[in-house]
C-alpha cells in the first residue's frame, strides 16, 4: 500500500476507511515513512513535502481507500489549577520553553517530564500522570490557518 495524500480529519468519508495506523507524536511529522497498519499490512507514506499528521487524518491510498491516522497513547502530564490566573501563568512558562502543549480549556497536556512537573507544582498547578493520545497545538508558525476543536470528554483518553 502507498499513500501520497493526507486528507484532513473530518474531510473524508469514513466508509472509505480500509485500515488504521497507530502513531506516536514523534513519528507524526513525516514526509516518507514505512508504517505497519493495525490490520497487519505495510504502508508507505510518500508525501511531496513533510506534513504533520493529526489524529483522525486520512492517508489516501493509490486505489482510493483511506488509512486512518490514530494518535498512539503515550505518557503525559495533565495540568490543572484551582485559579485561572495560575493556569495562564503555567501556560506562559510552558510556551516560554517551547514545549508542545495540548489545550483543553481548563487543563493542559504535555509530555511526561519530571523537571517540568516540579516547575508546574511550584507555580501552583496540579499534575496528573495519564496515558492518552497526544495531539498538541500546531504552533503559530506551522503554516496555514487551522481550527481544532478539543472535546473535554475525549473518548480516546486513557487515564492511568
PDB file of N, CA, C and O in Angstrom, residues 103-136:
ATOM      1  N   UNK A 103      -4.254  21.814  24.493  1.00  0.00           N
ATOM      2  CA  UNK A 103      -5.106  22.639  25.341  1.00  0.00           C
ATOM      3  C   UNK A 103      -6.533  22.109  25.397  1.00  0.00           C
ATOM      4  O   UNK A 103      -7.094  21.730  24.373  1.00  0.00           O
ATOM      5  N   UNK A 104      -7.112  22.138  26.603  1.00  0.00           N
ATOM      6  CA  UNK A 104      -8.478  21.671  26.828  1.00  0.00           C
ATOM      7  C   UNK A 104      -9.276  22.671  27.657  1.00  0.00           C
ATOM      8  O   UNK A 104     -10.102  22.284  28.454  1.00  0.00           O
ATOM      9  N   UNK A 105      -9.024  23.950  27.517  1.00  0.00           N
ATOM     10  CA  UNK A 105      -9.789  24.956  28.259  1.00  0.00           C
ATOM     11  C   UNK A 105      -9.342  25.083  29.693  1.00  0.00           C
ATOM     12  O   UNK A 105      -8.663  26.025  30.055  1.00  0.00           O
ATOM     13  N   UNK A 106      -9.700  24.120  30.534  1.00  0.00           N
ATOM     14  CA  UNK A 106      -9.356  24.201  31.951  1.00  0.00           C
ATOM     15  C   UNK A 106      -8.197  23.276  32.322  1.00  0.00           C
ATOM     16  O   UNK A 106      -7.899  23.089  33.493  1.00  0.00           O
ATOM     17  N   UNK A 107      -7.530  22.707  31.322  1.00  0.00           N
ATOM     18  CA  UNK A 107      -6.370  21.849  31.581  1.00  0.00           C
ATOM     19  C   UNK A 107      -5.456  21.839  30.365  1.00  0.00           C
ATOM     20  O   UNK A 107      -5.862  22.186  29.265  1.00  0.00           O
ATOM     21  N   UNK A 108      -4.216  21.481  30.626  1.00  0.00           N
ATOM     22  CA  UNK A 108      -3.178  21.455  29.601  1.00  0.00           C
ATOM     23  C   UNK A 108      -2.485  20.105  29.677  1.00  0.00           C
ATOM     24  O   UNK A 108      -2.208  19.606  30.765  1.00  0.00           O
ATOM     25  N   UNK A 109      -2.192  19.526  28.516  1.00  0.00           N
ATOM     26  CA  UNK A 109      -1.421  18.280  28.485  1.00  0.00           C
ATOM     27  C   UNK A 109      -0.062  18.528  27.859  1.00  0.00           C
ATOM     28  O   UNK A 109       0.053  19.239  26.862  1.00  0.00           O
ATOM     29  N   UNK A 110       0.953  17.920  28.468  1.00  0.00           N
ATOM     30  CA  UNK A 110       2.303  17.937  27.922  1.00  0.00           C
ATOM     31  C   UNK A 110       2.867  16.529  28.041  1.00  0.00           C
ATOM     32  O   UNK A 110       2.316  15.684  28.752  1.00  0.00           O
ATOM     33  N   UNK A 111       3.974  16.292  27.376  1.00  0.00           N
ATOM     34  CA  UNK A 111       4.642  15.000  27.508  1.00  0.00           C
ATOM     35  C   UNK A 111       5.245  14.907  28.901  1.00  0.00           C
ATOM     36  O   UNK A 111       5.680  15.913  29.482  1.00  0.00           O
ATOM     37  N   UNK A 112       5.269  13.712  29.448  1.00  0.00           N
ATOM     38  CA  UNK A 112       5.775  13.495  30.805  1.00  0.00           C
ATOM     39  C   UNK A 112       7.215  13.974  30.928  1.00  0.00           C
ATOM     40  O   UNK A 112       8.066  13.636  30.096  1.00  0.00           O
ATOM     41  N   UNK A 113       7.483  14.781  31.966  1.00  0.00           N
ATOM     42  CA  UNK A 113       8.809  15.325  32.235  1.00  0.00           C
ATOM     43  C   UNK A 113       8.828  15.739  33.700  1.00  0.00           C
ATOM     44  O   UNK A 113       8.122  16.673  34.093  1.00  0.00           O
ATOM     45  N   UNK A 114       9.636  15.046  34.517  1.00  0.00           N
ATOM     46  CA  UNK A 114       9.600  15.299  35.967  1.00  0.00           C
ATOM     47  C   UNK A 114      10.096  16.704  36.335  1.00  0.00           C
ATOM     48  O   UNK A 114       9.634  17.294  37.303  1.00  0.00           O
ATOM     49  N   UNK A 115      11.016  17.266  35.566  1.00  0.00           N
ATOM     50  CA  UNK A 115      11.504  18.620  35.851  1.00  0.00           C
ATOM     51  C   UNK A 115      10.378  19.637  35.630  1.00  0.00           C
ATOM     52  O   UNK A 115      10.152  20.525  36.460  1.00  0.00           O
ATOM     53  N   UNK A 116       9.657  19.500  34.524  1.00  0.00           N
ATOM     54  CA  UNK A 116       8.547  20.405  34.232  1.00  0.00           C
ATOM     55  C   UNK A 116       7.420  20.193  35.245  1.00  0.00           C
ATOM     56  O   UNK A 116       6.762  21.149  35.670  1.00  0.00           O
ATOM     57  N   UNK A 117       7.197  18.949  35.644  1.00  0.00           N
ATOM     58  CA  UNK A 117       6.173  18.661  36.656  1.00  0.00           C
ATOM     59  C   UNK A 117       6.463  19.436  37.945  1.00  0.00           C
ATOM     60  O   UNK A 117       5.567  20.060  38.523  1.00  0.00           O
ATOM     61  N   UNK A 118       7.722  19.441  38.386  1.00  0.00           N
ATOM     62  CA  UNK A 118       8.096  20.181  39.603  1.00  0.00           C
ATOM     63  C   UNK A 118       7.890  21.685  39.417  1.00  0.00           C
ATOM     64  O   UNK A 118       7.415  22.373  40.319  1.00  0.00           O
ATOM     65  N   UNK A 119       8.242  22.204  38.232  1.00  0.00           N
ATOM     66  CA  UNK A 119       8.045  23.625  37.947  1.00  0.00           C
ATOM     67  C   UNK A 119       6.562  23.981  38.037  1.00  0.00           C
ATOM     68  O   UNK A 119       6.182  24.975  38.659  1.00  0.00           O
ATOM     69  N   UNK A 120       5.714  23.155  37.410  1.00  0.00           N
ATOM     70  CA  UNK A 120       4.270  23.407  37.391  1.00  0.00           C
ATOM     71  C   UNK A 120       3.715  23.430  38.811  1.00  0.00           C
ATOM     72  O   UNK A 120       2.937  24.321  39.175  1.00  0.00           O
ATOM     73  N   UNK A 121       4.122  22.471  39.635  1.00  0.00           N
ATOM     74  CA  UNK A 121       3.637  22.425  41.020  1.00  0.00           C
ATOM     75  C   UNK A 121       4.122  23.646  41.800  1.00  0.00           C
ATOM     76  O   UNK A 121       3.394  24.195  42.625  1.00  0.00           O
ATOM     77  N   UNK A 122       5.338  24.112  41.512  1.00  0.00           N
ATOM     78  CA  UNK A 122       5.868  25.310  42.152  1.00  0.00           C
ATOM     79  C   UNK A 122       5.116  26.569  41.751  1.00  0.00           C
ATOM     80  O   UNK A 122       5.120  27.566  42.481  1.00  0.00           O
ATOM     81  N   UNK A 123       4.454  26.529  40.604  1.00  0.00           N
ATOM     82  CA  UNK A 123       3.664  27.667  40.115  1.00  0.00           C
ATOM     83  C   UNK A 123       2.192  27.576  40.540  1.00  0.00           C
ATOM     84  O   UNK A 123       1.363  28.358  40.084  1.00  0.00           O
ATOM     85  N   UNK A 124       1.868  26.605  41.394  1.00  0.00           N
ATOM     86  CA  UNK A 124       0.501  26.479  41.893  1.00  0.00           C
ATOM     87  C   UNK A 124      -0.374  25.521  41.106  1.00  0.00           C
ATOM     88  O   UNK A 124      -1.579  25.454  41.329  1.00  0.00           O
ATOM     89  N   UNK A 125       0.214  24.786  40.178  1.00  0.00           N
ATOM     90  CA  UNK A 125      -0.550  23.834  39.384  1.00  0.00           C
ATOM     91  C   UNK A 125      -0.601  22.461  40.020  1.00  0.00           C
ATOM     92  O   UNK A 125       0.136  22.158  40.962  1.00  0.00           O
ATOM     93  N   UNK A 126      -1.488  21.643  39.506  1.00  0.00           N
ATOM     94  CA  UNK A 126      -1.643  20.257  39.944  1.00  0.00           C
ATOM     95  C   UNK A 126      -1.442  19.371  38.720  1.00  0.00           C
ATOM     96  O   UNK A 126      -1.891  19.711  37.628  1.00  0.00           O
ATOM     97  N   UNK A 127      -0.780  18.231  38.928  1.00  0.00           N
ATOM     98  CA  UNK A 127      -0.402  17.388  37.804  1.00  0.00           C
ATOM     99  C   UNK A 127      -0.894  15.966  38.025  1.00  0.00           C
ATOM    100  O   UNK A 127      -0.706  15.388  39.090  1.00  0.00           O
ATOM    101  N   UNK A 128      -1.549  15.418  37.005  1.00  0.00           N
ATOM    102  CA  UNK A 128      -1.937  14.009  36.994  1.00  0.00           C
ATOM    103  C   UNK A 128      -1.157  13.331  35.882  1.00  0.00           C
ATOM    104  O   UNK A 128      -1.051  13.863  34.772  1.00  0.00           O
ATOM    105  N   UNK A 129      -0.614  12.154  36.159  1.00  0.00           N
ATOM    106  CA  UNK A 129       0.064  11.364  35.138  1.00  0.00           C
ATOM    107  C   UNK A 129      -0.989  10.503  34.455  1.00  0.00           C
ATOM    108  O   UNK A 129      -1.744   9.804  35.125  1.00  0.00           O
ATOM    109  N   UNK A 130      -1.049  10.598  33.133  1.00  0.00           N
ATOM    110  CA  UNK A 130      -2.037   9.851  32.374  1.00  0.00           C
ATOM    111  C   UNK A 130      -1.378   9.183  31.166  1.00  0.00           C
ATOM    112  O   UNK A 130      -0.235   9.503  30.823  1.00  0.00           O
ATOM    113  N   UNK A 131      -2.093   8.290  30.542  1.00  0.00           N
ATOM    114  CA  UNK A 131      -1.710   7.679  29.269  1.00  0.00           C
ATOM    115  C   UNK A 131      -2.830   8.036  28.301  1.00  0.00           C
ATOM    116  O   UNK A 131      -3.982   7.668  28.520  1.00  0.00           O
ATOM    117  N   UNK A 132      -2.495   8.816  27.253  1.00  0.00           N
ATOM    118  CA  UNK A 132      -3.508   9.276  26.300  1.00  0.00           C
ATOM    119  C   UNK A 132      -2.840   9.654  24.983  1.00  0.00           C
ATOM    120  O   UNK A 132      -1.634   9.900  24.951  1.00  0.00           O
ATOM    121  N   UNK A 133      -3.621   9.728  23.906  1.00  0.00           N
ATOM    122  CA  UNK A 133      -3.069  10.246  22.657  1.00  0.00           C
ATOM    123  C   UNK A 133      -2.645  11.703  22.840  1.00  0.00           C
ATOM    124  O   UNK A 133      -3.305  12.451  23.561  1.00  0.00           O
ATOM    125  N   UNK A 134      -1.540  12.099  22.208  1.00  0.00           N
ATOM    126  CA  UNK A 134      -1.041  13.464  22.309  1.00  0.00           C
ATOM    127  C   UNK A 134      -1.137  14.115  20.944  1.00  0.00           C
ATOM    128  O   UNK A 134      -0.508  13.668  19.982  1.00  0.00           O
ATOM    129  N   UNK A 135      -1.949  15.153  20.840  1.00  0.00           N
ATOM    130  CA  UNK A 135      -2.154  15.860  19.583  1.00  0.00           C
ATOM    131  C   UNK A 135      -2.060  17.362  19.871  1.00  0.00           C
ATOM    132  O   UNK A 135      -3.069  18.065  19.941  1.00  0.00           O
ATOM    133  N   UNK A 136      -0.824  17.870  20.071  1.00  0.00           N
ATOM    134  CA  UNK A 136      -0.650  19.258  20.506  1.00  0.00           C
ATOM    135  C   UNK A 136      -1.011  20.284  19.451  1.00  0.00           C
ATOM    136  O   UNK A 136      -1.174  19.971  18.270  1.00  0.00           O
TER     137      UNK A 136
END
